[in-house]
CSV table of C-alpha atoms in Angstrom, one decimal:
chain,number,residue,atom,x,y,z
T,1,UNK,CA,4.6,-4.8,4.3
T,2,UNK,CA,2.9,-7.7,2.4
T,3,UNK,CA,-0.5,-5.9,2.4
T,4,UNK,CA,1.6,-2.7,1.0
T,5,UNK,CA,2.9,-4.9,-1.7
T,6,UNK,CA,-0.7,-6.1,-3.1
T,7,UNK,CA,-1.7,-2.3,-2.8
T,8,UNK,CA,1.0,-0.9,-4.6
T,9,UNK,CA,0.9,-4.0,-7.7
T,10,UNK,CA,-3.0,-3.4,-7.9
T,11,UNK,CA,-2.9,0.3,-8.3
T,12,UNK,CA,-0.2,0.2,-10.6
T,13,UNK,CA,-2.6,-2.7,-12.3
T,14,UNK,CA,-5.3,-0.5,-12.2
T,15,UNK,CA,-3.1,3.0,-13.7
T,16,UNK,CA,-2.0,0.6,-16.5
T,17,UNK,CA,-5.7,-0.2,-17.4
T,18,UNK,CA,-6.6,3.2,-17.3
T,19,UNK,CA,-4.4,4.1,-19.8
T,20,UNK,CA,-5.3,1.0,-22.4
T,21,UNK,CA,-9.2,2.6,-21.9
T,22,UNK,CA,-8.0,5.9,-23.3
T,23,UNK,CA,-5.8,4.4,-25.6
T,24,UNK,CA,-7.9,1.7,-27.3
T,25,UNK,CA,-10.0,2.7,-30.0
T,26,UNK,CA,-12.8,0.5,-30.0
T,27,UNK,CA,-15.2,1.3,-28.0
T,28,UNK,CA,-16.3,-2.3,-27.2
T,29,UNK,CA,-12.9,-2.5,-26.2
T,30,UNK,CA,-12.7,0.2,-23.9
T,31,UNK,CA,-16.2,-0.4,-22.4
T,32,UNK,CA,-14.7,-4.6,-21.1
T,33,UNK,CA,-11.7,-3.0,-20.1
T,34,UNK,CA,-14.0,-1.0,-17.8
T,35,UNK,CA,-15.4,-4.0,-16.6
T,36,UNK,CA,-12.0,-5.4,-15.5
T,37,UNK,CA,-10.9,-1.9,-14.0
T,38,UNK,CA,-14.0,-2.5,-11.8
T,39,UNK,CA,-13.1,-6.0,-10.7
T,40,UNK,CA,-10.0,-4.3,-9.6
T,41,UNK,CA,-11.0,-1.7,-7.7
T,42,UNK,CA,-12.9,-4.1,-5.6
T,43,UNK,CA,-9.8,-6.2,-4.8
T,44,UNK,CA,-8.6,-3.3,-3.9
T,45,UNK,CA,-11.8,-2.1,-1.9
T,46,UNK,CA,-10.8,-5.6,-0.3
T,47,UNK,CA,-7.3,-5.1,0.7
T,48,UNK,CA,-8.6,-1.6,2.3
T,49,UNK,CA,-10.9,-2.9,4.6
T,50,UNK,CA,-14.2,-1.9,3.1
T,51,UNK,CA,-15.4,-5.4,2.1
T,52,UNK,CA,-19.4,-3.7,2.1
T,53,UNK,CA,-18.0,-1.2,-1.0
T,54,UNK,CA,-15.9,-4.3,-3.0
T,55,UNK,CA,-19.0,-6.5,-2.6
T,56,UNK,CA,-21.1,-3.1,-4.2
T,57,UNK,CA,-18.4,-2.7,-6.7
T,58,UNK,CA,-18.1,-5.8,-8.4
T,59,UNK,CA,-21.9,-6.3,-8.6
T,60,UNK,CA,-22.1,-2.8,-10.2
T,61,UNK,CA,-19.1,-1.9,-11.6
T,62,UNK,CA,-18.2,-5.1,-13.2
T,63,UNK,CA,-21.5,-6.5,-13.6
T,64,UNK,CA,-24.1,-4.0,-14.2
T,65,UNK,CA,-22.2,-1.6,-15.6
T,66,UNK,CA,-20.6,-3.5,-18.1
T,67,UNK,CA,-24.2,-4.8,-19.4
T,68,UNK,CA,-25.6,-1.5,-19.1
T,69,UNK,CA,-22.6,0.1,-21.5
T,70,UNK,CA,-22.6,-2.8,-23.8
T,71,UNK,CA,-26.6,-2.5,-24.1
T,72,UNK,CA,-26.0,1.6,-24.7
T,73,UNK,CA,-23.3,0.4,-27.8
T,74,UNK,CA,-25.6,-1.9,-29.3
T,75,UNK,CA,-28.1,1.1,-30.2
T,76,UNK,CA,-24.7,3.6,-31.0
T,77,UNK,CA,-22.4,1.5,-33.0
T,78,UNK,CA,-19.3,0.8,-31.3
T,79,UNK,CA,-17.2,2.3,-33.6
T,80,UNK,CA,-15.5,6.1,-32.6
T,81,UNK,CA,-15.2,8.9,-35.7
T,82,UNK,CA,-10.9,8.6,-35.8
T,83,UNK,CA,-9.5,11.3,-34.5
T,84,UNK,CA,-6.4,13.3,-35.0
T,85,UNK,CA,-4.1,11.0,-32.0
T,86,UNK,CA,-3.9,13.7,-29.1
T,87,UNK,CA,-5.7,16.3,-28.2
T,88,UNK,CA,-2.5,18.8,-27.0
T,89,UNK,CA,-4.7,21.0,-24.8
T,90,UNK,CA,-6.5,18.7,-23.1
T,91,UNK,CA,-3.1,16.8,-22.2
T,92,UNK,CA,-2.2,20.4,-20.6
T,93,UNK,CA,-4.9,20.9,-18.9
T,94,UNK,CA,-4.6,17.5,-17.4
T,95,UNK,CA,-1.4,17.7,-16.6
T,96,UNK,CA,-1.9,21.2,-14.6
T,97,UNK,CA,-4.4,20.2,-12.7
T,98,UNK,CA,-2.8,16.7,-11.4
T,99,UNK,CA,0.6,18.6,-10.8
T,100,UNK,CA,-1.8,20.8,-8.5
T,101,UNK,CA,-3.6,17.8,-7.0
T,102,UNK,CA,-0.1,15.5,-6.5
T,103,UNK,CA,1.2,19.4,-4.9
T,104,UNK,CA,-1.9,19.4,-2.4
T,105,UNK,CA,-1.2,15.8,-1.8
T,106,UNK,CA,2.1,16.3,-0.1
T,107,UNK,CA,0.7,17.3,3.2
T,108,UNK,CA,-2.2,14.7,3.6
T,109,UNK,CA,-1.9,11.8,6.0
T,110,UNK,CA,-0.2,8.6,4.6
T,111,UNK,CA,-2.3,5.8,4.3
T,112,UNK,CA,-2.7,3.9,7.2
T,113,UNK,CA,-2.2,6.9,9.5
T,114,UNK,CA,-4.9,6.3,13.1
T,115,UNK,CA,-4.5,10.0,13.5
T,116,UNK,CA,-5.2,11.3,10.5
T,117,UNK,CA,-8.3,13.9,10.8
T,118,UNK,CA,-10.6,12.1,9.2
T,119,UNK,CA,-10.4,9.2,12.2
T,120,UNK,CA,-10.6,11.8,14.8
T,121,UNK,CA,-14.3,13.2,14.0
T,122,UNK,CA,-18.0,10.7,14.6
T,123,UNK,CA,-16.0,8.1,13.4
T,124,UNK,CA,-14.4,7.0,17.1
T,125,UNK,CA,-17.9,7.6,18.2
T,126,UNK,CA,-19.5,4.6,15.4
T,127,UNK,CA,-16.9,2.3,16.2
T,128,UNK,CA,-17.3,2.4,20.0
T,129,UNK,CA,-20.4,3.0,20.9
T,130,UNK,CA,-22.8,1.0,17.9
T,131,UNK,CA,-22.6,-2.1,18.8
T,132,UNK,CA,-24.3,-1.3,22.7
T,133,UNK,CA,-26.2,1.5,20.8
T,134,UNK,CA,-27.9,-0.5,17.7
T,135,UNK,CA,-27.1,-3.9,18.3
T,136,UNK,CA,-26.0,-5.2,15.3
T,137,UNK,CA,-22.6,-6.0,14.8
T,138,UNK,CA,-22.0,-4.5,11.4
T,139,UNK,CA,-20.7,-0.9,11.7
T,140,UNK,CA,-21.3,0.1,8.3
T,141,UNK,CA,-25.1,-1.1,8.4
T,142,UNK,CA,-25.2,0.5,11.7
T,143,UNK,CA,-24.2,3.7,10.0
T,144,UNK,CA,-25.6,3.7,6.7
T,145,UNK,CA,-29.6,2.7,7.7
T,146,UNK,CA,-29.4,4.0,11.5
T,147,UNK,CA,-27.4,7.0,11.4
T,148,UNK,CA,-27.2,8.3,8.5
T,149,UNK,CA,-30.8,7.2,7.5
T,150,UNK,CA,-31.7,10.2,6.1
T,151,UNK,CA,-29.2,10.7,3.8
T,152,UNK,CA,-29.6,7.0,2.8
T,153,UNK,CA,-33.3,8.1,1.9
T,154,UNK,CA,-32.1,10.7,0.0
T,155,UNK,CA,-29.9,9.0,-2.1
T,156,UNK,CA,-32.5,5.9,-2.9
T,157,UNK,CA,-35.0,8.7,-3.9
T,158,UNK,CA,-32.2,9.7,-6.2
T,159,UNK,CA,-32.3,6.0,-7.4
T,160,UNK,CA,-35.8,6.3,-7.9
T,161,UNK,CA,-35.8,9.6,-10.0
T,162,UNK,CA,-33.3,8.0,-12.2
T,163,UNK,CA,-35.3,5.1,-12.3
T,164,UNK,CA,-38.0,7.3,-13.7
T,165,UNK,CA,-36.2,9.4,-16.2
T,166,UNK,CA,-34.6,6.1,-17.8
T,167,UNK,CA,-38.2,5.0,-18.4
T,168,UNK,CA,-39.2,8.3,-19.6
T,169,UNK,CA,-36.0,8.8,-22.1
T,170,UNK,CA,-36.3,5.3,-23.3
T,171,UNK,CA,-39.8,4.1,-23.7
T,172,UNK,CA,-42.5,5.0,-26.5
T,173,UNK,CA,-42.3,4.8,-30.1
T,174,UNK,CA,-38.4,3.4,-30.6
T,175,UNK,CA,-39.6,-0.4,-28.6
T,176,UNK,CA,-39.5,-2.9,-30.3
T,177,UNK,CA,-38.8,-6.6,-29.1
T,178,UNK,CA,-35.7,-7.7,-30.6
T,179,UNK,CA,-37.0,-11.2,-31.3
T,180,UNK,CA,-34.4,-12.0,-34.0
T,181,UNK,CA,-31.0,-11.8,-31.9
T,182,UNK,CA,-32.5,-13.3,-28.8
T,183,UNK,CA,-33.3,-16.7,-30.7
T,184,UNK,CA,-29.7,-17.4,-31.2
T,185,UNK,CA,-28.7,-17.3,-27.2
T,186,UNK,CA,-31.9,-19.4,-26.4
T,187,UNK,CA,-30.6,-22.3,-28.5
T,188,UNK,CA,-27.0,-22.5,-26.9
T,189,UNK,CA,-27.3,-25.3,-24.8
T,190,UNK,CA,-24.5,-24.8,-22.0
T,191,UNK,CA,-25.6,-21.5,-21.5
T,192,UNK,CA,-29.2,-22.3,-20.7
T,193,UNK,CA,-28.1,-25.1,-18.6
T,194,UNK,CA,-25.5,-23.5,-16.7
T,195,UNK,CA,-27.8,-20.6,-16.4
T,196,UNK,CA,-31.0,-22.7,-15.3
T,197,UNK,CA,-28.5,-23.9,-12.4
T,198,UNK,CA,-27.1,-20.6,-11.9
T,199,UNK,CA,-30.1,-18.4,-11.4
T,200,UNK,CA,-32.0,-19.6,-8.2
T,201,UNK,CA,-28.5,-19.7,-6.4
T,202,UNK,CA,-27.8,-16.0,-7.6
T,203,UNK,CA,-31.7,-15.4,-6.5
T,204,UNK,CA,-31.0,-17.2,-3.0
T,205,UNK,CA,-27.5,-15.5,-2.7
T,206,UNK,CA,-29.5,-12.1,-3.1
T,207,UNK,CA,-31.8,-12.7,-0.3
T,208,UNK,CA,-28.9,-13.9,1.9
T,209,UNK,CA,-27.6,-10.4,1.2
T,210,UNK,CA,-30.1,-8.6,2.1
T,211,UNK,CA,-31.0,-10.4,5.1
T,212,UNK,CA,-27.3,-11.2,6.7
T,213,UNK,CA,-26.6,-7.8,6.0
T,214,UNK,CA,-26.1,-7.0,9.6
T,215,UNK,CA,-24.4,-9.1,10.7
T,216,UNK,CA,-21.8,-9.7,7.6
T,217,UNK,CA,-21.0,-7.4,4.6
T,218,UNK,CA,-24.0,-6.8,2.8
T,219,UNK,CA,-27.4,-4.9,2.8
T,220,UNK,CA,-30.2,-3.7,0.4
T,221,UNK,CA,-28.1,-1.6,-2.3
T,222,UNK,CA,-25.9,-4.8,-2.7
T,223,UNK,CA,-28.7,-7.7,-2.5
T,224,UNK,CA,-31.2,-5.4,-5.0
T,225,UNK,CA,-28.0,-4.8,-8.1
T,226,UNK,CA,-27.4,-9.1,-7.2
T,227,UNK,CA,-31.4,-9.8,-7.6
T,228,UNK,CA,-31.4,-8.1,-10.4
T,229,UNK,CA,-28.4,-9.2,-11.9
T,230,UNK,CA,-30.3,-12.9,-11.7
T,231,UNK,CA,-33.1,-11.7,-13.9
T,232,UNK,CA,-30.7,-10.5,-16.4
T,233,UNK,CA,-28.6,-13.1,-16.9
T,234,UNK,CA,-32.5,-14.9,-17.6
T,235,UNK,CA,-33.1,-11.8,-19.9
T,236,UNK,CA,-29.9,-11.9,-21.9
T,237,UNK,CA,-30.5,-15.8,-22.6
T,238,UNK,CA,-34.3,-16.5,-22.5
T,239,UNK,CA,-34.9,-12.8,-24.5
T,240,UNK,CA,-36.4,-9.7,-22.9
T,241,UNK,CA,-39.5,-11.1,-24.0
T,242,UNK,CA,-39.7,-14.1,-21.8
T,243,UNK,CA,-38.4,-11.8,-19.5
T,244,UNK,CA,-41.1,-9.6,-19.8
T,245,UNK,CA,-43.7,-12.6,-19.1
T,246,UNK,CA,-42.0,-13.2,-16.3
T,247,UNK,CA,-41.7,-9.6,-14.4
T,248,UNK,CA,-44.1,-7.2,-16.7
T,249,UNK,CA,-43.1,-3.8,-16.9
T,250,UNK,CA,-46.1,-2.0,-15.2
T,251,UNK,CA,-45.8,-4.7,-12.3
T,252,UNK,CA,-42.0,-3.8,-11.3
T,253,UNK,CA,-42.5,-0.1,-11.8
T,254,UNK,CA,-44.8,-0.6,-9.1
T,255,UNK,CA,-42.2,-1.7,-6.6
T,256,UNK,CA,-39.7,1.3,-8.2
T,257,UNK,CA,-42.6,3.5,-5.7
T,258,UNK,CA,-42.8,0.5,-2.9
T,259,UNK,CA,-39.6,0.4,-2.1
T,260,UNK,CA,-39.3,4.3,-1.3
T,261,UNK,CA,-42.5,4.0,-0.1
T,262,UNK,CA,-41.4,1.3,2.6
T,263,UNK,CA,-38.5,3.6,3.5
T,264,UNK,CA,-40.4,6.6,4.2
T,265,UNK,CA,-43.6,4.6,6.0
T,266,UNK,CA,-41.1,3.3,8.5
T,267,UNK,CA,-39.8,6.8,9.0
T,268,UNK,CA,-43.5,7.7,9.8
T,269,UNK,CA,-44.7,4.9,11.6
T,270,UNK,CA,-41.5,6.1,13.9
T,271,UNK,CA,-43.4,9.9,14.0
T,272,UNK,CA,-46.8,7.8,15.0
T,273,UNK,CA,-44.9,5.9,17.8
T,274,UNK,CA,-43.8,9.6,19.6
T,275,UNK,CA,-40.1,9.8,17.8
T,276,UNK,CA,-38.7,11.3,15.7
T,277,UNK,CA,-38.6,10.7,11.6
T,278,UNK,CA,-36.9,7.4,11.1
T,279,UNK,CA,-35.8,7.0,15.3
T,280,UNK,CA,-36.3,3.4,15.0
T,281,UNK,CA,-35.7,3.1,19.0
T,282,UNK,CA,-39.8,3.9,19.8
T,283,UNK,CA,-40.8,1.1,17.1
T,284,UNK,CA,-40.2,-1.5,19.8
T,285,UNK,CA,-40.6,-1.4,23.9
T,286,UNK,CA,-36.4,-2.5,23.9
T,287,UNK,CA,-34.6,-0.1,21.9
T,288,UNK,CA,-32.5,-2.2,20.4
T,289,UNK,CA,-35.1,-4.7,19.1
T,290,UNK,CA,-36.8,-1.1,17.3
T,291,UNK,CA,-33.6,-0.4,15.7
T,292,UNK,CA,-33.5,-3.8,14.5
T,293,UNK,CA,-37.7,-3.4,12.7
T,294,UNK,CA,-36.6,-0.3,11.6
T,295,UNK,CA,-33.0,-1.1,9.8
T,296,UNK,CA,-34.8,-4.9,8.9
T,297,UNK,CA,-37.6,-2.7,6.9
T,298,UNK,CA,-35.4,0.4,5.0
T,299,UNK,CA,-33.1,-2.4,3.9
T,300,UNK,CA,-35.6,-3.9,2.4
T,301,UNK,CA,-37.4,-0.8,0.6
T,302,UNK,CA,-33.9,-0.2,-0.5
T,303,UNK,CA,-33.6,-3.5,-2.0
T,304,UNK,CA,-36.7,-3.5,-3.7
T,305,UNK,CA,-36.2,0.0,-5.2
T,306,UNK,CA,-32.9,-1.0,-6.3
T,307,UNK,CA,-33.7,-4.2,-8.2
T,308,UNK,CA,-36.7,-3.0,-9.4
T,309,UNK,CA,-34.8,-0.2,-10.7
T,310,UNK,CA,-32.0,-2.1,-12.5
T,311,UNK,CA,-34.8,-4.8,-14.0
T,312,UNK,CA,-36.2,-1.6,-15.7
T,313,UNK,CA,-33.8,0.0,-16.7
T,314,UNK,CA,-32.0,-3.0,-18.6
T,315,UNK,CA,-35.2,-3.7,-19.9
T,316,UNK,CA,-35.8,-0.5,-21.4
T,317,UNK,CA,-32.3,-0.6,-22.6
T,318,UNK,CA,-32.3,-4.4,-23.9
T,319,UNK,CA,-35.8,-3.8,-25.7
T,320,UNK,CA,-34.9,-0.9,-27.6
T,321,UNK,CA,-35.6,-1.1,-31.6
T,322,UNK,CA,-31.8,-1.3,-33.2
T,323,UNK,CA,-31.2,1.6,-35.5
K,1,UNK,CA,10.5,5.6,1.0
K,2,UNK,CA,8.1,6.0,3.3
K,3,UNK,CA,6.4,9.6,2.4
K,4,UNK,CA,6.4,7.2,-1.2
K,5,UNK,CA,4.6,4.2,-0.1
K,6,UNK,CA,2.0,6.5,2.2
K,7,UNK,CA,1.1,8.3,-0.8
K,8,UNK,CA,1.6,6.2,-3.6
K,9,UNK,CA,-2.6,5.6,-3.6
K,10,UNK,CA,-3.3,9.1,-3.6
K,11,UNK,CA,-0.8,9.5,-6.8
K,12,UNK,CA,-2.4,6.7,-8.4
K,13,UNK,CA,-6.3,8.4,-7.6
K,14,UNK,CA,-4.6,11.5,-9.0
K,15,UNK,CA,-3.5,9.9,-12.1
K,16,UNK,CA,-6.5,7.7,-12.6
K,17,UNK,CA,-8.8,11.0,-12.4
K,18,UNK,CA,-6.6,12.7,-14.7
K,19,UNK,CA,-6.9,9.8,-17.7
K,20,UNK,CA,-10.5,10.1,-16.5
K,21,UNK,CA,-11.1,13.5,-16.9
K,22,UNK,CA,-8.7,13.7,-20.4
K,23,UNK,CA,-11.3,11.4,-22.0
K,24,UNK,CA,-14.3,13.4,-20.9
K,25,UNK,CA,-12.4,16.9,-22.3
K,26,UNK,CA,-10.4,15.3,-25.5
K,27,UNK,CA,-12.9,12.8,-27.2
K,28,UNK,CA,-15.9,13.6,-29.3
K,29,UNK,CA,-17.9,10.4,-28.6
K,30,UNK,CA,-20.5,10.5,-26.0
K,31,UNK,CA,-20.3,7.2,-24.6
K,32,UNK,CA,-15.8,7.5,-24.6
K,33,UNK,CA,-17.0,11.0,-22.3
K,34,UNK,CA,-19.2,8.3,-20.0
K,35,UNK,CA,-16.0,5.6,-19.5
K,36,UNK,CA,-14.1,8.6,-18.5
K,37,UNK,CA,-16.6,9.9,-15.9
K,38,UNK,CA,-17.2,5.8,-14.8
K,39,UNK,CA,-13.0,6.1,-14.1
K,40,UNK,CA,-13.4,9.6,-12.6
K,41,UNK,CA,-16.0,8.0,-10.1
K,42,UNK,CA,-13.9,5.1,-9.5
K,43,UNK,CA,-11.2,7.1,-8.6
K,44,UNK,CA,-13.0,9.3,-6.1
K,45,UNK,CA,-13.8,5.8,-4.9
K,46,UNK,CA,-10.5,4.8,-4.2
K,47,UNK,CA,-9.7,8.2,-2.2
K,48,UNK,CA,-12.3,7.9,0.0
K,49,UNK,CA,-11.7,4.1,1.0
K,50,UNK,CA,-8.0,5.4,0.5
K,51,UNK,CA,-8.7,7.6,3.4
K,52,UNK,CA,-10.3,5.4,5.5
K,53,UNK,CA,-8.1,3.0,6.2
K,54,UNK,CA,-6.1,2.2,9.5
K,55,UNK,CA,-2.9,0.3,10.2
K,56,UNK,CA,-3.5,-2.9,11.2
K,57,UNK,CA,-7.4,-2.5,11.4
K,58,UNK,CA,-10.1,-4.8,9.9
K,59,UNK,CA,-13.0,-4.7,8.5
K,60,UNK,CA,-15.9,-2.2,10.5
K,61,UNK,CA,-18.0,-5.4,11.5
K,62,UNK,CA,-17.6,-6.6,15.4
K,63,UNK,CA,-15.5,-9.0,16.0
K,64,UNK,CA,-14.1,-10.7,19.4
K,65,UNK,CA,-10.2,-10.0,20.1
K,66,UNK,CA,-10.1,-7.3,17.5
K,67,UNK,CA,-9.8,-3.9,18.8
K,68,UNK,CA,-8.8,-1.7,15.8
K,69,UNK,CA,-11.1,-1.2,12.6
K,70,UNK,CA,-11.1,0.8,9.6
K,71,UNK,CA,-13.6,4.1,9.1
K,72,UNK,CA,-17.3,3.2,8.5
K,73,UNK,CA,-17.9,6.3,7.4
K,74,UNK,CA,-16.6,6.6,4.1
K,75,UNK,CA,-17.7,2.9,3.5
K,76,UNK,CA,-21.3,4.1,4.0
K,77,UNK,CA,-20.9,7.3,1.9
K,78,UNK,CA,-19.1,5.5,-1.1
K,79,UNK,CA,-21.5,2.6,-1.1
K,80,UNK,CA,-24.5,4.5,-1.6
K,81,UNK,CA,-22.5,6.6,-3.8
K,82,UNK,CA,-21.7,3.3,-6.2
K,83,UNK,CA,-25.1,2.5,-6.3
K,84,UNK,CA,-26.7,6.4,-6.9
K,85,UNK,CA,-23.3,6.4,-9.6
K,86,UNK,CA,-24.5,3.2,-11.9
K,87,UNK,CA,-28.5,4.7,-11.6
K,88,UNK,CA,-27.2,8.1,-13.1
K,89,UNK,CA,-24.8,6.5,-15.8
K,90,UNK,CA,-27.9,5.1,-17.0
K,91,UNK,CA,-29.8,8.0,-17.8
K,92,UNK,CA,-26.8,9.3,-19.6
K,93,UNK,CA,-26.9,6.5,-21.4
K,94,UNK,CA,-30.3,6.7,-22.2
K,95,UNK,CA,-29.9,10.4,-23.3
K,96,UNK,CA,-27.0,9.1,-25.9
K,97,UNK,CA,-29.2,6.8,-27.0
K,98,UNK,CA,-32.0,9.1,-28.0
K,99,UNK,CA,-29.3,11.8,-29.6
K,100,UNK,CA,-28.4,8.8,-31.6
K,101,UNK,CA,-31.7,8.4,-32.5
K,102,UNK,CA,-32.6,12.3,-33.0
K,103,UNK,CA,-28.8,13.2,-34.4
K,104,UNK,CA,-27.8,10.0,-36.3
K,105,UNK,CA,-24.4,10.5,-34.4
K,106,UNK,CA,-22.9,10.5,-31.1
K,107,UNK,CA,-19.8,12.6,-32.5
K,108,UNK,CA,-20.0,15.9,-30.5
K,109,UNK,CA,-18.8,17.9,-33.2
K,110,UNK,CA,-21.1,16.1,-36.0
K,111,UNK,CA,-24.4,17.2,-33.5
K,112,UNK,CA,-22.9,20.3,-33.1
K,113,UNK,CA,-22.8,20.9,-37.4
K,114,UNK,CA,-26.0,20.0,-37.4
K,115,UNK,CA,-27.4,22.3,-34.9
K,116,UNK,CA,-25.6,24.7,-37.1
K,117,UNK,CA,-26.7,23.3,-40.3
K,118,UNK,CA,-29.3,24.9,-42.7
């Protein structure tokens, strides 16, 4: 009853918010509100169990996100062109559709519910049978780099391409190093010392991350946004330009490729070892101790696509020329 | 009561979507249409997790005396999907800023006058 309690106050947190973010007119405005809408969801990702997706979510959401928005307004303007209040139409045609959603809603399983469909499928299967199976006592690791490894692959080349088009969109003739505004956070004194103490914890916190992942909540998407989130709370003090000096551009658009390229080695090395594409099992002569090279080595790819990934793109962002 | 509190998150994804989706349809700014798909996403979030929770389960991660956990499974899907999510908000992003740069606006209907423009 308690746990319903905290679920029902946060959602109806996280409604309210929603409406202030349409509501609000500055943009600024809107964009931190989105930051604490994050922070809530993963409370709430919290109360539900999935402590791997809160721990994603308030590195992203609330973190990276916010920075990444912020960064975007910097080279827009944060002001919006004033508009007549509502838009009558669009009210409508939310309105219809959510009276259709809330309509197909009525039959679904309550929350909570063990025999709900969705519990009856692989599900059972993960939950008995991947500890014995893959040895490591994290189901969701078990799942997301064992299992499903392909689609994992998938979805980090999508990191990758996006990766790519960021750099493609944002670099040339518009980059410029801002050298004027970063002087002024350089010279605030708590914030460089805080940060100096700060940053090799965040840095060792990462690693922990991405190492402990199987055993505890964590794994390469979360320690590669927390790594990365290290170098840019150094960027947003020290200037991208010290940042620069410190990871050069060409240098981590290397490791964009090294990651995937880890990922997709292991796959093969499986092929070259008489399995099949990413069957971790023939990596070792126990099983288990294969599944643990193979889910130790995608993590990693993963992680080293994603920070790389998140460095660049904020750098790109950060280093733009302001109009 | 009980049909209420069972479906009360599923209302709230609903709504949250909805306020989502009205400021993707009803504003004119670019980066007021990204928010709105950031809150869509987040609310697609919520359902899934929504979905996969059991009564009186834990967390999917072994432990000794505990015999019930939540789904993985829409753990694993929604935290790749977080991560794939921020990567393409980016590169919308990075396409607003270079029709800011290009347009001198990120009003959708100023772009579109000047695509119609002389």
């Amino acid at each position: 009853m308690t746990i319903a309690l905290v679920d029902i106050a946060l959602m109806t947190f996280l409604a309210i918010i929603a409406v202030a973010i349409t509501q609000v007119r500055d943009l600024f405005a809107a964009v931190v509100l989105t930051g604490i809408f994050s922070l809530l969801s993963a409370c709430i990702f919290t109360s539900l169990d999935a402590v791997d997706v809160a721990f994603t979510e308030a590195a992203v959401g609330a973190g990276l996100a916010t920075v990444l928005f912020l960064a975007a307004l910097s080279l827009t303007g944060p002001r919006e062109k004033t508009q007549p209040h509502h838009s009558w139409s669009g009210l409508c045609v939310c309105l219809l559709t959510g009276g259709a959603l809330i309509y197909g809603t009525l039959d679904m399983p309550h929350l909570g519910d063990p025999n709900a469909p969705v519990h009856q499928h692989v599900a059972p299967r993960y939950i008995a049978e991947s500890p014995e199976e893959i040895g490591i006592p994290n189901m969701v690791t078990s799942v997301l780099a064992s299992y499903r490894g392909y689609d994992t692959l998938g979805e980090v080349t999508v990191i990758f391409t996006a990766g790519l088009a960021v750099l493609l969109l944002l670099r040339g003739s518009g980059t410029r190093l801002d050298a004027v505004a970063d002087q002024a956070m350089r010279h605030a004194m708590i914030l460089r010392v805080v940060s100096k103490l700060f940053i090799p914890l965040i840095l060792l916190f990462a690693l922990y991350v991405q190492f402990h992942g199987d055993f505890g909540p964590g794994g390469g998407f979360q320690a590669g946004v927390i790594f990365a989130a290290a170098f840019i709370l150094y960027a947003l003090i020290y200037g991208v330009e010290e940042a620069r000096r410190v990871a050069p551009a060409g240098r981590v658009q290397v490791f964009f490729a090294l990651g995937l390229l880890l990922y997709i080695g292991t796959g093969l090395a499986c092929l070259l070892a008489g399995g099949n594409f990413l069957e971790y099992k023939v990596l070792a002569s126990d099983p288990t101790y294969g599944e643990h090279y193979g889910i130790l080595l995608i993590e990693l790819g993963v992680g080293i696509t994603v920070a790389a990934v998140v460095i660049s793109i904020f750098c790109h962002f950060a280093s733009r020329e302001r109009p | 009561m009980s049909s209420f509190l069972g479906l009360y998150n599923y209302w709230i994804v609903i709504f949250l979507m909805m306020a989502g989706f009205y400021n993707v349809i009803a504003r004119g700014n670019l980066i007021r249409k990204l928010v709105g798909l950031n809150i869509f996403q987040t609310s697609v979030f919520l359902l899934y997790i929504s979905m996969g929770k059991v009564e009186g389960g834990t967390a999917p991660i072994l432990a000794e005396g505990v015999t019930t956990y939540s789904n993985p499974l829409p753990h694993v899907l929604i935290l790749t999907a977080i991560v794939v999510g921020i990567a393409t908000t980016a590169v919308g992003l990075a396409l607003v800023v270079r029709i800011r740069a290009a347009y001198g606006t990120i009003e959708e209907d100023e772009i579109q006058r000047r695509e119609e423009g002389p």
